[in-house]
Structures are given as C-alpha cells and as structure tokens.
Coordinates of C-alpha atoms and ligand atoms in Angstrom, one line a residue:
X1 CA 60.2 9.4 -22.9
X2 CA 60.6 7.2 -19.9
X3 CA 63.8 5.1 -19.9
X4 CA 65.6 3.8 -16.9
X5 CA 69.0 5.5 -16.2
X6 CA 71.0 2.5 -14.8
X7 CA 73.1 4.6 -12.4
X8 CA 70.1 5.7 -10.6
X9 CA 68.3 2.4 -10.4
X10 CA 67.5 0.8 -7.2
X11 CA 66.9 -2.9 -7.2
X12 CA 66.6 -4.4 -3.8
X13 CA 65.1 -7.7 -4.7
X14 CA 66.5 -11.1 -4.1
X15 CA 70.0 -11.5 -2.7
X16 CA 70.2 -8.3 -0.7
X17 CA 67.5 -9.4 1.7
X18 CA 68.7 -12.0 4.2
X19 CA 66.2 -14.9 3.9
X20 CA 63.6 -15.0 6.7
X21 CA 65.0 -12.1 8.6
X22 CA 63.1 -11.6 11.8
X23 CA 60.6 -14.2 11.1
X24 CA 60.1 -17.8 11.9
X25 CA 61.7 -18.6 8.6
X26 CA 59.0 -17.3 6.3
X27 CA 60.4 -15.6 3.2
X28 CA 58.3 -12.5 3.6
X29 CA 56.8 -11.9 7.1
X30 CA 53.5 -10.1 7.2
X31 CA 54.9 -6.9 8.7
X32 CA 57.4 -6.2 5.9
X33 CA 54.8 -4.5 3.7
X34 CA 51.8 -4.3 6.0
X35 CA 49.6 -1.2 5.9
X36 CA 48.4 -0.3 9.4
X37 CA 45.6 2.1 10.3
X38 CA 46.4 4.3 13.3
X39 CA 43.4 4.7 15.7
X40 CA 43.6 7.7 18.0
X41 CA 41.2 6.1 20.5
X42 CA 40.0 9.4 22.1
X43 CA 38.8 10.6 18.7
X44 CA 37.7 7.6 16.8
X45 CA 34.2 6.7 18.1
X46 CA 32.5 7.3 21.4
X47 CA 30.2 4.5 22.6
X48 CA 29.3 6.0 26.0
X49 CA 28.3 9.5 25.1
X50 CA 30.9 11.3 27.2
X51 CA 32.4 13.0 24.2
X52 CA 35.6 10.8 24.4
X53 CA 36.2 7.9 22.1
X54 CA 36.7 4.5 23.7
X55 CA 37.5 0.8 23.1
X56 CA 33.9 -0.2 22.5
X57 CA 33.8 2.6 19.9
X58 CA 36.9 1.2 18.3
X59 CA 35.2 -2.2 18.2
X60 CA 32.1 -0.8 16.6
X61 CA 34.2 0.9 14.0
X62 CA 36.3 -2.2 13.1
X63 CA 34.2 -3.2 10.1
X64 CA 34.7 0.3 8.6
X65 CA 38.5 -0.1 9.0
X66 CA 38.5 -3.6 7.7
X67 CA 36.5 -2.5 4.6
X68 CA 39.4 -0.1 3.8
X69 CA 41.6 -3.1 3.3
X70 CA 44.4 -2.5 5.8
X71 CA 46.3 -5.3 7.6
X72 CA 46.0 -4.0 11.2
X73 CA 45.4 -1.3 13.6
X74 CA 47.6 0.7 16.0
X75 CA 45.8 1.9 19.1
X76 CA 47.0 5.1 20.8
X77 CA 47.6 4.7 24.6
X78 CA 44.5 3.8 26.5
X79 CA 46.1 3.0 29.9
X80 CA 45.2 4.7 33.1
X81 CA 46.6 8.2 32.9
X82 CA 46.0 11.7 34.2
X83 CA 45.9 12.6 30.4
X84 CA 48.4 15.4 30.8
X85 CA 49.7 14.3 27.4
X86 CA 46.6 12.4 26.2
X87 CA 47.8 9.1 27.5
X88 CA 51.5 9.3 26.8
X89 CA 51.8 9.8 30.5
X90 CA 51.1 6.3 31.8
X91 CA 50.2 5.6 35.4
X92 CA 49.6 1.9 35.0
X93 CA 51.0 -0.1 32.1
X94 CA 48.9 -3.1 32.6
X95 CA 45.3 -1.8 32.7
X96 CA 42.7 0.2 30.8
X97 CA 41.7 3.7 31.8
X98 CA 38.0 3.5 32.8
X99 CA 37.4 6.4 30.4
X100 CA 38.2 4.0 27.6
X101 CA 36.8 0.7 28.9
X102 CA 38.3 -2.2 30.7
X103 CA 40.3 -5.4 30.0
X104 CA 37.2 -7.4 29.1
X105 CA 36.3 -4.8 26.5
X106 CA 39.8 -5.0 25.2
X107 CA 39.6 -8.8 24.9
X108 CA 36.5 -8.4 22.8
X109 CA 38.2 -5.9 20.6
X110 CA 41.2 -8.1 20.0
X111 CA 38.9 -11.1 19.2
X112 CA 36.8 -9.0 16.8
X113 CA 39.9 -7.6 15.1
X114 CA 41.3 -11.0 14.6
X115 CA 38.1 -12.3 13.2
X116 CA 38.3 -9.6 10.6
X117 CA 41.9 -10.4 9.9
X118 CA 43.3 -7.3 11.5
X119 CA 46.4 -7.3 13.6
X120 CA 46.4 -5.3 16.8
X121 CA 49.3 -3.1 17.7
X122 CA 49.5 -1.3 21.0
X123 CA 51.3 1.9 21.8
X124 CA 53.9 1.5 24.6
X125 CA 55.7 4.3 26.3
X126 CA 59.0 3.3 27.8
X127 CA 61.0 6.6 27.9
X128 CA 58.9 8.1 30.6
X129 CA 55.9 7.3 32.8
X130 CA 53.3 9.5 34.5
X131 CA 54.1 11.5 37.6
X132 CA 51.2 9.5 39.0
X133 CA 52.9 6.1 38.4
X134 CA 53.5 4.4 41.8
X135 CA 57.3 4.4 41.2
X136 CA 57.4 8.2 40.8
X137 CA 55.2 8.8 43.8
X138 CA 57.5 6.6 45.9
X139 CA 60.5 8.5 44.5
X140 CA 59.0 11.8 45.5
X141 CA 58.4 10.5 49.1
X142 CA 61.8 9.0 49.3
X143 CA 65.1 10.7 50.2
X144 CA 67.8 11.9 47.8
X145 CA 70.1 9.0 46.9
X146 CA 67.4 6.4 47.7
X147 CA 66.7 3.3 45.6
X148 CA 63.3 4.7 44.7
X149 CA 64.8 7.9 43.2
X150 CA 67.4 5.7 41.2
X151 CA 64.5 4.7 38.9
X152 CA 64.4 8.2 37.6
X153 CA 67.0 10.9 36.9
X154 CA 67.1 12.9 40.2
X155 CA 70.1 15.2 40.6
X156 CA 71.1 18.1 42.8
X157 CA 70.8 21.5 41.2
X158 CA 73.6 23.9 40.4
X159 CA 74.1 27.3 42.1
X160 CA 74.7 28.1 45.7
X161 CA 71.5 26.6 46.9
X162 CA 70.9 24.1 44.1
X163 CA 68.4 26.6 42.6
X164 CA 69.5 26.0 39.0
X165 CA 68.7 22.9 36.9
X166 CA 71.5 20.3 36.8
X167 CA 72.1 21.0 33.1
X168 CA 70.8 23.3 30.3
X169 CA 68.7 20.7 28.4
X170 CA 65.3 21.8 27.2
X171 CA 62.1 19.8 27.2
X172 CA 60.4 19.0 23.9
X173 CA 57.2 20.7 25.1
X174 CA 58.8 23.9 26.4
X175 CA 60.9 25.0 29.3
X176 CA 63.8 23.3 31.0
X177 CA 64.0 19.5 30.9
X178 CA 64.2 19.5 34.8
X179 CA 61.7 20.3 37.6
X180 CA 62.6 20.8 41.2
X181 CA 60.8 18.9 43.9
X182 CA 60.0 19.7 47.5
X183 CA 61.6 17.3 49.9
X184 CA 59.7 15.7 52.8
X185 CA 60.7 18.5 55.2
X186 CA 59.2 21.1 52.9
X187 CA 62.5 22.5 51.6
X188 CA 63.3 22.9 47.9
X189 CA 65.2 19.8 47.0
X190 CA 66.5 17.9 44.0
X191 CA 65.6 18.1 40.4
X192 CA 64.3 15.4 38.1
X193 CA 64.5 15.1 34.4
X194 CA 61.6 15.1 31.9
X195 CA 62.2 15.4 28.2
X196 CA 58.5 16.2 27.7
X197 CA 56.2 17.7 30.4
X198 CA 57.0 17.7 34.1
X199 CA 54.2 15.1 34.5
X200 CA 56.2 12.7 32.3
X201 CA 59.4 11.9 34.4
X202 CA 62.1 10.1 32.3
X203 CA 62.8 6.6 33.5
X204 CA 66.4 5.7 34.3
X205 CA 67.1 2.7 32.0
X206 CA 70.5 2.2 33.5
X207 CA 68.8 1.0 36.7
X208 CA 68.5 -2.8 36.5
X209 CA 64.9 -2.9 37.6
X210 CA 63.5 -1.0 34.6
X211 CA 64.1 -3.5 31.7
X212 CA 62.6 -6.5 33.5
X213 CA 59.6 -4.4 34.4
X214 CA 58.9 -3.6 30.7
X215 CA 59.5 -7.3 29.8
X216 CA 56.6 -8.0 32.0
X217 CA 54.5 -5.3 30.4
X218 CA 55.2 -6.7 27.0
X219 CA 54.3 -10.2 28.1
X220 CA 51.2 -9.1 29.8
X221 CA 49.8 -7.7 26.5
X222 CA 51.2 -10.4 24.3
X223 CA 49.3 -12.8 26.5
X224 CA 46.1 -10.9 25.8
X225 CA 46.8 -11.6 22.1
X226 CA 48.2 -8.4 20.7
X227 CA 50.3 -8.6 17.6
X228 CA 52.9 -6.0 18.4
X229 CA 53.9 -2.6 19.8
X230 CA 54.4 0.9 18.5
X231 CA 57.2 2.2 20.7
X232 CA 57.0 5.8 21.7
X233 CA 60.3 7.9 21.6
X234 CA 62.3 4.8 20.6
X235 CA 65.5 6.8 20.2
X236 CA 65.2 8.0 23.8
X237 CA 65.5 5.9 27.0
X238 CA 69.2 6.6 27.5
X239 CA 71.0 9.9 27.9
X240 CA 74.7 10.7 28.1
X241 CA 75.7 9.2 31.5
X242 CA 77.2 12.4 32.8
X243 CA 74.3 14.6 31.8
X244 CA 76.7 17.3 30.6
X245 CA 75.5 20.7 29.4
X246 CA 74.6 20.9 25.7
X247 CA 77.1 23.2 23.9
X248 CA 74.5 24.1 21.4
X249 CA 74.4 27.9 21.6
X250 CA 70.7 27.9 21.0
X251 CA 69.9 25.4 23.7
X252 CA 68.9 27.9 26.3
X253 CA 66.4 29.7 24.2
X254 CA 64.8 26.9 22.2
X255 CA 61.6 25.6 23.5
X256 CA 62.0 22.2 21.9
X257 CA 65.2 20.3 22.0
X258 CA 64.7 17.4 19.6
X259 CA 68.3 17.4 18.3
X260 CA 70.4 17.4 21.5
X261 CA 72.7 14.5 20.8
X262 CA 73.4 14.1 24.5
X263 CA 69.7 13.4 25.3
X264 CA 68.8 11.1 22.4
X265 CA 70.1 8.2 20.2
X266 CA 72.6 6.7 22.7
X267 CA 74.2 3.4 21.8
X268 CA 72.8 1.6 24.8
X269 CA 69.2 1.8 23.5
X270 CA 69.9 -0.8 20.9
X271 CA 70.3 -3.4 23.7
X272 CA 66.7 -2.7 24.8
X273 CA 65.4 -3.4 21.3
X274 CA 67.4 -6.6 21.1
X275 CA 65.8 -7.6 24.4
X276 CA 62.3 -6.8 23.2
X277 CA 62.9 -8.6 20.0
X278 CA 63.8 -11.7 21.9
X279 CA 60.6 -11.4 24.0
X280 CA 58.6 -11.2 20.7
X281 CA 60.6 -14.1 19.2
X282 CA 59.8 -16.2 22.2
X283 CA 56.1 -16.0 21.3
X284 CA 56.8 -16.6 17.7
X285 CA 58.7 -19.8 18.6
X286 CA 55.4 -21.1 20.1
X287 CA 52.9 -20.3 17.4
X288 CA 55.0 -19.2 14.3
X289 CA 53.3 -15.8 14.3
X290 CA 55.6 -12.8 14.0
X291 CA 55.0 -10.0 16.6
X292 CA 55.8 -6.5 15.4
X293 CA 57.9 -3.8 17.0
X294 CA 57.6 -0.5 15.2
X295 CA 59.6 2.4 16.7
X296 CA 59.1 6.1 16.7
X297 CA 62.7 6.7 15.8
X298 CA 63.4 10.4 15.3
X299 CA 67.0 10.5 14.2
X300 CA 68.6 12.8 11.7
X301 CA 69.4 10.4 8.9
X302 CA 68.2 7.3 7.2
X303 CA 71.5 5.7 7.9
X304 CA 71.2 6.2 11.6
X305 CA 67.6 4.9 11.5
X306 CA 68.8 1.7 9.8
X307 CA 70.7 0.8 13.0
X308 CA 67.3 0.5 14.8
X309 CA 65.9 -2.0 12.3
X310 CA 68.8 -4.4 12.2
X311 CA 67.7 -8.1 12.0
X312 CA 67.7 -8.6 15.8
X313 CA 66.2 -5.2 16.8
X314 CA 63.0 -3.4 15.7
X315 CA 61.0 -4.7 12.7
X316 CA 60.1 -1.3 11.6
X317 CA 60.8 2.4 12.3
X318 CA 58.6 5.2 11.0
X319 CA 60.5 7.0 8.2
X320 CA 59.5 10.6 9.1
X321 CA 61.7 12.2 6.4
X322 CA 59.0 11.5 3.8
X323 CA 56.4 13.2 6.0
X324 CA 58.6 16.2 6.4
X325 CA 59.6 16.5 2.8
X326 CA 58.2 19.6 1.1
X327 CA 56.0 19.1 -2.0
X328 CA 58.6 19.0 -4.6
X329 CA 60.0 16.2 -6.7
X330 CA 63.6 16.7 -5.7
X331 CA 62.9 16.5 -2.0
X332 CA 60.7 13.4 -2.4
X333 CA 63.2 11.7 -4.6
X334 CA 66.0 12.4 -2.3
X335 CA 64.3 11.0 0.9
X336 CA 62.9 8.0 -0.9
X337 CA 66.3 7.3 -2.4
X338 CA 68.0 7.6 0.9
X339 CA 65.5 5.3 2.6
X340 CA 65.8 2.6 0.0
X341 CA 69.6 2.8 -0.1
X342 CA 70.2 3.0 3.7
X343 CA 67.3 1.1 5.2
X344 CA 65.9 -1.3 2.5
X345 CA 69.5 -1.7 1.2
X346 CA 70.6 -3.3 4.4
X347 CA 67.8 -5.9 4.2
X348 CA 65.2 -4.2 6.4
X349 CA 61.9 -2.6 5.3
X350 CA 61.1 1.1 5.0
X351 CA 58.0 2.2 7.0
X352 CA 56.4 5.1 5.2
X353 CA 54.1 7.6 6.9
X354 CA 52.5 10.8 5.8
X355 CA 50.3 11.6 8.8
X356 CA 50.0 10.9 12.5
X357 CA 48.5 12.4 15.6
X358 CA 51.5 14.7 16.0
X359 CA 51.5 16.3 12.6
X360 CA 49.6 18.8 10.6
X361 CA 47.4 16.8 8.2
X362 CA 48.7 16.5 4.6
X363 CA 45.8 18.2 3.0
X364 CA 46.7 21.4 4.9
X365 CA 50.4 20.9 4.9
X366 CA 50.7 20.5 1.2
X367 CA 48.2 23.3 0.7
X368 CA 49.9 26.1 2.5
X369 CA 50.5 28.0 -0.7
X370 CA 47.2 27.0 -2.3
X371 CA 44.5 25.3 -0.3
X372 CA 42.7 23.8 -3.3
X373 CA 45.9 22.1 -4.3
X374 CA 46.4 20.7 -0.8
X375 CA 43.7 18.0 -1.2
X376 CA 44.9 17.1 -4.7
X377 CA 48.5 16.8 -3.5
X378 CA 47.5 14.8 -0.4
X379 CA 45.7 12.3 -2.8
X380 CA 48.7 12.1 -5.0
X381 CA 51.1 11.6 -2.0
X382 CA 48.8 8.7 -0.8
X383 CA 49.1 6.9 -4.1
X384 CA 52.9 7.5 -4.1
X385 CA 53.2 6.1 -0.6
X386 CA 51.1 3.0 -1.3
X387 CA 53.2 2.3 -4.3
X388 CA 56.6 2.4 -2.5
X389 CA 58.3 -0.8 -1.3
X390 CA 57.8 -1.4 2.4
X391 CA 55.2 -0.9 5.0
X392 CA 52.9 2.1 5.4
X393 CA 50.8 3.7 8.1
X394 CA 47.5 5.6 7.6
X395 CA 46.3 7.9 10.3
X396 CA 42.5 7.9 11.0
X397 CA 40.8 10.6 8.9
X398 CA 43.6 10.6 6.3
X399 CA 41.4 8.3 4.3
X400 CA 38.6 10.9 4.6
X401 CA 40.9 13.7 3.3
X402 CA 40.4 15.6 6.5
X403 CA 42.2 19.0 6.6
X404 CA 43.7 20.3 9.8
X405 CA 41.1 22.0 12.1
X406 CA 42.0 25.5 13.1
X407 CA 40.8 25.6 16.7
X408 CA 40.5 28.7 18.8
X409 CA 43.0 29.1 21.7
X410 CA 40.4 28.3 24.3
X411 CA 39.7 24.9 22.8
X412 CA 43.4 23.8 22.7
X413 CA 44.4 21.0 25.1
X414 CA 47.9 20.1 23.8
X415 CA 50.6 20.5 26.5
X416 CA 52.8 22.2 23.9
X417 CA 50.3 25.1 23.8
X418 CA 49.5 25.0 27.5
X419 CA 53.3 25.2 28.3
X420 CA 54.6 27.5 25.7
X421 CA 51.5 29.6 24.7
X422 CA 52.7 29.1 21.1
X423 CA 50.5 27.6 18.5
X424 CA 53.5 26.7 16.3
X425 CA 53.6 22.9 17.0
X426 CA 50.1 22.4 18.4
X427 CA 48.6 19.0 17.6
X428 CA 44.9 19.3 18.6
X429 CA 44.0 20.3 15.0
X430 CA 44.7 16.8 13.7
X431 CA 43.1 15.1 16.7
X432 CA 39.5 16.4 16.3
X433 CA 37.0 13.5 16.7
X434 CA 36.1 11.8 13.4
X435 CA 32.9 12.7 11.5
X436 CA 30.9 9.6 10.8
X437 CA 27.5 10.8 9.6
X438 CA 25.0 13.6 9.5
X439 CA 25.2 17.3 8.9
X440 CA 26.2 18.7 12.3
X441 CA 28.5 18.0 15.2
X442 CA 28.8 15.4 16.7
X443 CA 28.5 13.8 13.3
X444 CA 27.8 10.4 14.7
X445 CA 31.0 10.4 16.7
X446 CA 29.0 10.3 19.9
X447 CA 25.3 9.5 20.3
X448 CA 23.0 12.3 19.1
X449 CA 21.2 12.3 22.5
X450 CA 24.4 12.7 24.4
X451 CA 24.7 15.9 26.3
X452 CA 28.5 15.8 26.2
X453 CA 30.2 17.5 23.3
X454 CA 33.2 15.9 21.5
X455 CA 36.3 16.6 23.5
X456 CA 37.6 18.9 20.7
X457 CA 35.0 20.9 18.7
X458 CA 34.2 19.7 15.3
X459 CA 33.8 22.4 12.6
X460 CA 30.6 22.5 10.5
X461 CA 32.6 21.7 7.3
X462 CA 33.2 18.2 8.7
X463 CA 29.9 17.5 7.1
X464 CA 31.7 17.2 3.8
X465 CA 34.0 14.5 5.2
X466 CA 31.8 12.0 7.0
X467 CA 32.5 8.3 6.5
X468 CA 29.0 7.9 5.2
X469 CA 29.5 10.4 2.5
X470 CA 33.0 9.0 1.7
X471 CA 31.7 5.5 1.3
X472 CA 28.9 6.6 -1.1
X473 CA 31.1 8.7 -3.3
X474 CA 33.4 6.7 -5.6
X475 CA 35.6 9.8 -6.1
X476 CA 36.3 10.2 -2.4
X477 CA 39.6 9.9 -0.7
X478 CA 38.3 6.8 1.0
X479 CA 37.8 5.0 -2.4
X480 CA 41.2 6.1 -3.6
X481 CA 42.8 4.6 -0.5
X482 CA 40.7 1.5 -0.7
X483 CA 41.4 0.9 -4.4
X484 CA 45.1 1.6 -3.9
X485 CA 45.2 -0.9 -1.1
X486 CA 43.4 -3.5 -3.2
X487 CA 45.6 -3.0 -6.2
X488 CA 48.7 -3.2 -4.0
X489 CA 47.6 -6.6 -3.0
X490 CA 46.6 -7.7 -6.5
X491 CA 49.9 -6.7 -7.9
X492 CA 51.7 -9.2 -5.8
X493 CA 54.0 -6.5 -4.6
X494 CA 54.3 -8.2 -1.2
X495 CA 57.8 -9.2 -0.4
X496 CA 59.1 -7.4 -3.4
X497 CA 61.4 -4.5 -2.6
X498 CA 62.2 -3.5 -6.1
X499 CA 61.9 0.1 -7.3
X500 CA 63.3 1.5 -10.5
X501 CA 63.2 5.2 -11.2
X502 CA 62.2 6.3 -14.7
X503 CA 63.5 9.3 -16.5
X504 CA 61.0 12.1 -16.3
X505 CA 60.5 15.8 -16.9
X506 CA 61.6 18.0 -14.0
X507 CA 58.2 18.2 -12.2
X508 CA 57.5 14.5 -12.4
X509 CA 58.7 11.5 -10.5
X510 CA 58.0 8.0 -11.9
X511 CA 59.1 4.5 -10.9
X512 CA 58.3 0.9 -11.7
X513 CA 57.6 -1.7 -9.1
X514 CA 57.9 -5.4 -9.7
X515 CA 57.6 -6.3 -13.3
X516 CA 55.0 -3.8 -14.2
X517 CA 53.3 -1.4 -11.8
X518 CA 54.2 2.2 -12.8
X519 CA 53.6 5.0 -10.4
X520 CA 54.0 8.6 -11.6
X521 CA 53.5 11.8 -9.7
X522 CA 53.2 15.3 -11.2
X523 CA 54.3 17.8 -8.6
X524 CA 53.8 20.7 -10.9
X525 CA 50.5 22.6 -11.5
X526 CA 50.3 21.9 -15.3
X527 CA 49.1 18.8 -17.1
X528 CA 51.9 16.7 -18.6
X529 CA 51.6 13.9 -21.1
X530 CA 51.0 10.5 -19.5
X531 CA 54.3 9.0 -18.8
X532 CA 54.2 5.5 -20.2
X533 CA 52.2 3.2 -22.4
X534 CA 50.1 0.7 -20.6
X535 CA 46.8 0.2 -18.9
X536 CA 45.7 3.0 -16.5
X537 CA 44.8 1.5 -13.2
X538 CA 44.1 4.3 -10.7
X539 CA 44.6 8.0 -10.6
X540 CA 44.3 10.5 -7.9
X541 CA 42.5 13.0 -10.2
X542 CA 40.3 12.7 -13.3
X543 CA 42.8 12.0 -16.0
X544 CA 41.9 12.5 -19.7
X545 CA 43.5 9.8 -21.8
X546 CA 47.2 10.3 -22.2
X547 CA 47.4 13.1 -19.6
X548 CA 48.8 13.2 -16.0
X549 CA 47.1 16.3 -14.5
X550 CA 49.0 18.7 -12.2
X551 CA 49.3 17.8 -8.5
X552 CA 48.2 14.3 -9.3
X553 CA 49.5 10.7 -9.3
X554 CA 48.6 7.7 -11.3
X555 CA 49.3 4.0 -11.5
X556 CA 49.6 2.1 -14.8
X557 CA 50.2 -1.6 -15.6
X558 CA 53.1 -1.6 -18.0
X559 CA 51.9 -3.4 -21.1
X560 CA 53.5 -5.8 -21.7
X561 CA 55.0 -6.3 -18.3
X562 CA 58.6 -5.2 -18.4
X563 CA 57.9 -2.7 -21.3
X564 CA 59.2 0.2 -19.3
Ligands
NOJ1 C1 55.5 10.9 20.7 C2 54.0 10.8 20.7 O1 53.6 10.5 19.4 C3 53.5 12.1 21.2 O2 52.1 12.2 21.0 C4 53.8 12.2 22.6 O3 53.4 13.5 23.1 C5 55.3 12.1 22.8 N1 55.9 11.0 22.1 C6 55.7 12.0 24.3 O4 55.3 10.7 24.7

C-alpha cells in the first residue's frame, strides 16, 4: 500500500548540505537537530514561596528536564524588568531581576545544567527595551532632536498641534504604535514608537550606538558560559526609514499589525544577524563549541524565513507554520514540504515547534471540535514533530499534556487583554505555573507552607497532570516524549536530513527517515490498517496489531531497512 512516489520525494542528505556550515568544521553541529526545552521561568518552579518561579527553582527542576532526554533549555527573560510584558520589557540587559535570583544563582544554574549535559539558551530582546531602561529615561528627559532621543523612534505628530500619531501603524498588543510624551516644560510633545506596549519603546537600530551595545550584552552572557540566545522579534529591529503610512485599508481598525511590511522584515536586519553570528563564532574559535542563535522570525513564507538562516546568519528560526497548521493532513504536508524545500533545501535546518508561551496549547488547539480528540492529536503531533528532520522545541507542560487553562477575566495579566479588553489572543492560559505533585494548588510549584498563591491560579484538574503522576504512568505524555526522544537518538537520525513521503490513504501522512524509521499519522477519526510491515517502535495510542487508530501516530522500524 505504501510506495514512494518519486516526484514527491524529498531527499536532502549528502551533497545539498554545505559541509560544516556554521560550525567549527564539524559535519553535524549539535544544534542542527537539537531538542530544546523551553522554561518559562515565572511558571516553572518557585523556590522562595512568593508564588513566582525563579532561577533556583529552575536549578532544582533540572534533573526532571534532563530525564526527559532533551539537549538543552531555553530560559524566558529573567532580567530586571517592570514586568509589563512579563520580562520582554528589559530595564537592564546584564543583570538578574531580584524576583528571579541573582548572577551567582545563575552561575550555579549554568554549572548544573552543563554537568547534566544540557545547553543553556537565554532569551534576548533587541527590538525594544523597557521604558524604565536608562536610555529611555534619558530620552524622555532630553529635548526633541537630542542624541538621547535618537536611540529610539521619536517623531513630531501630525495635525495642527502635533496631536495625531506620526503614522497609522498599529501596535501588536492593541492601539496605535505610538505614544505621546510630555516635554520638560509640561507641554504635550513628540511621539515615540512601540510595536508592542507603550512600556516597550522600539530601539532605533540605525543609530550607531545600538549594535555595539548589544554586542556587549552578548559577550557578557557568553562569558557567563551560556550556549546561545533565542532572539525575540528577530524580523523586527528595522522599519521603513521614512515611516510612511501603511496603505493596508484595515490598518486603522486592526488591534494587531503583525503583517505590516513597512514595520517588519526589512533587509537591514540581516546585517545584525551576521554581526551576532560573528560574535558567536569568535567564541567558537577559542573552544570549538558552537553557540546557537535561534530567532523568533515571524515572516509570511518559508522562503522568506530561509534568508534568516543563511550560513552566516542565525543557526535556527522557529518554523511557526507547523504550529499554525490546522489538524488536517493536507495542511501538515504542505507546511512540512515547504519547510524542507525552502529551508532544509538550502542547507539549513528546520526548527519545529508546536507550543510556546504565546500560543494556545496543542491539546486545546487541536481539540476545539472535540476535546477528547485534542489530547490524542497533541500526542500524535508530538511524535510527528520528533520524527521530522531538524531541530525541535518543547514548551514546559507540553510533555505533561497540559491543556490551556480557561482563566477568569480578573486573573488575566497579559498586556494584550489589559490593553484591548479582548480575550482573543490572551496568553495567560498557557503560562499557568506547572503542577509537580499533590492533589491541590500549588501542586508543589511553590512550598505548601507558603502564603503566596501561584501568580496565575492553577485549576483543580491540574492534579491529573502533575509531573509525579506523569513519571509513574508509562502511558503518560511524559513517557511518550521521553521514548520518542530516546528513539530519535538511537535511530542515528542526527545529521540526517532525509525525509521520503509514502503513498497513503487521504487521512494519513507517512514518511521514512534515514534508512528505516517510518512515521505515520492518522488525522482521521477511524482506525486504518497499519501502513507498513516492520517492527512497531512507539505509538501515541494503544494500537492493536496491524492497526493505526484514529488521531494517532506511530513509528515503525522498516524490516529489513530500506523495505519501504
Ligand atoms: C515575542 C515573545 O514571545 C512575546 O512573549 C513577547 O510579548 C513579544 N515578543 C514582545 O517582546
């Protein structure tokens, strides 16, 4: 039943990949197919009893992460910050917010992670800083046209008295992308640009002081031993130099303006990534260890994304099109095919992601039509992701099968909600502190004797998803992820970018990796015959012999290798 149609095969092995790209000459650098676990520090584990996760908590939880079998951790921002966007508003790029710990605690964390064989990737936010950053405070105090204001995008308003914003761009988190300041004499003055909240002023990367400042930030953390950076808003930084109005007819009404081509994805940004790559390579030249740059690159197509992962730019860029694909085989096959053709096909690696701290969790997202199916589909999608060539990221709680939490309005803290009053894009529901143990909140997240509650309320049903339970239940999400990660290693898929689609019935996708790992996903609700002969390795649902259940995925070892 499953034969390979040659016109639809994708084989990226061997010659297509430039030897040693981005590495100190090694054939397959560690990051090309690494699996990184994203730790949202506020919500991972609280060591101090204040209801907020912290670095000592992360350190205490490292053995749990290591047991899962990932290659490293990405830590969400823990820098001093007024927390208007939960740390993505950085007031000091070279320190630790006391809420999360201090630099000594960070050093211990890095040492422990490395002892466990885990890489440490920090989150860095170069598009904007906090309005509490010293640069912005100086800019506010300084006069229009001053050097201090040149570090940001200050402009005079339109209208008779400058009462209208300089252009019609919208902020991602609602409202105009501009706020007006009061000048030193108390009069209404210039406007400054912020593509997110007003407390996150955009930096002006055309000012020659900005790039060297961030070089220093990178070096500061690299000197502390970090292994790389996740780059926030990596398609941002530069805007059209004239800041013209957007001619998108919907621009005035839309609350989020993620597609304004004047505000994002400008050619100059690539120069920054080349510069950052050079900083990383200067460390590699000393010790031979690759440092990783992974970008949050939200651009419309895989082909545009490929430009960000050219050999002298970022190592990885999250491929969000998989995350946004609806649960159907055509959508999945299309985005996977595009990624492999346009990104892997140019010699880079695809970086797959199904969940993060900004997205509705897969269990809920795939279950909008049928909540029972949501968990089954999330499990299947996980096996699919882990079988694909390239790197992958797992967001804390994904390995516990956590659904999104439906929080009441009064509990919401996301600036998107606070600024728009709309729950449509609200992200608190995927950020609720992790359940570790026990039957009631705080579920071991914070000490039981603590008077503080977790910063977002945990629902009672979290009891079904604690790490303790997951580790003791071999049918849990956790064991599925762990087994998938182990098999991925055992199958020697590292460094191999081959994927060959198999012919399947309409509801099923199947492909072969290397010389014999078959992954098949049944997107339909009905059982189908097991796709290929061979030895079953792992399935996302109990699978009677010869059957691939509905909303399930399975891996087989082709027997003999190359038989399919
Ligand atoms: C993307 C981050 O993932 C998100 O959490 C943040 O709010 C925005 N960038 C702005 O920094």
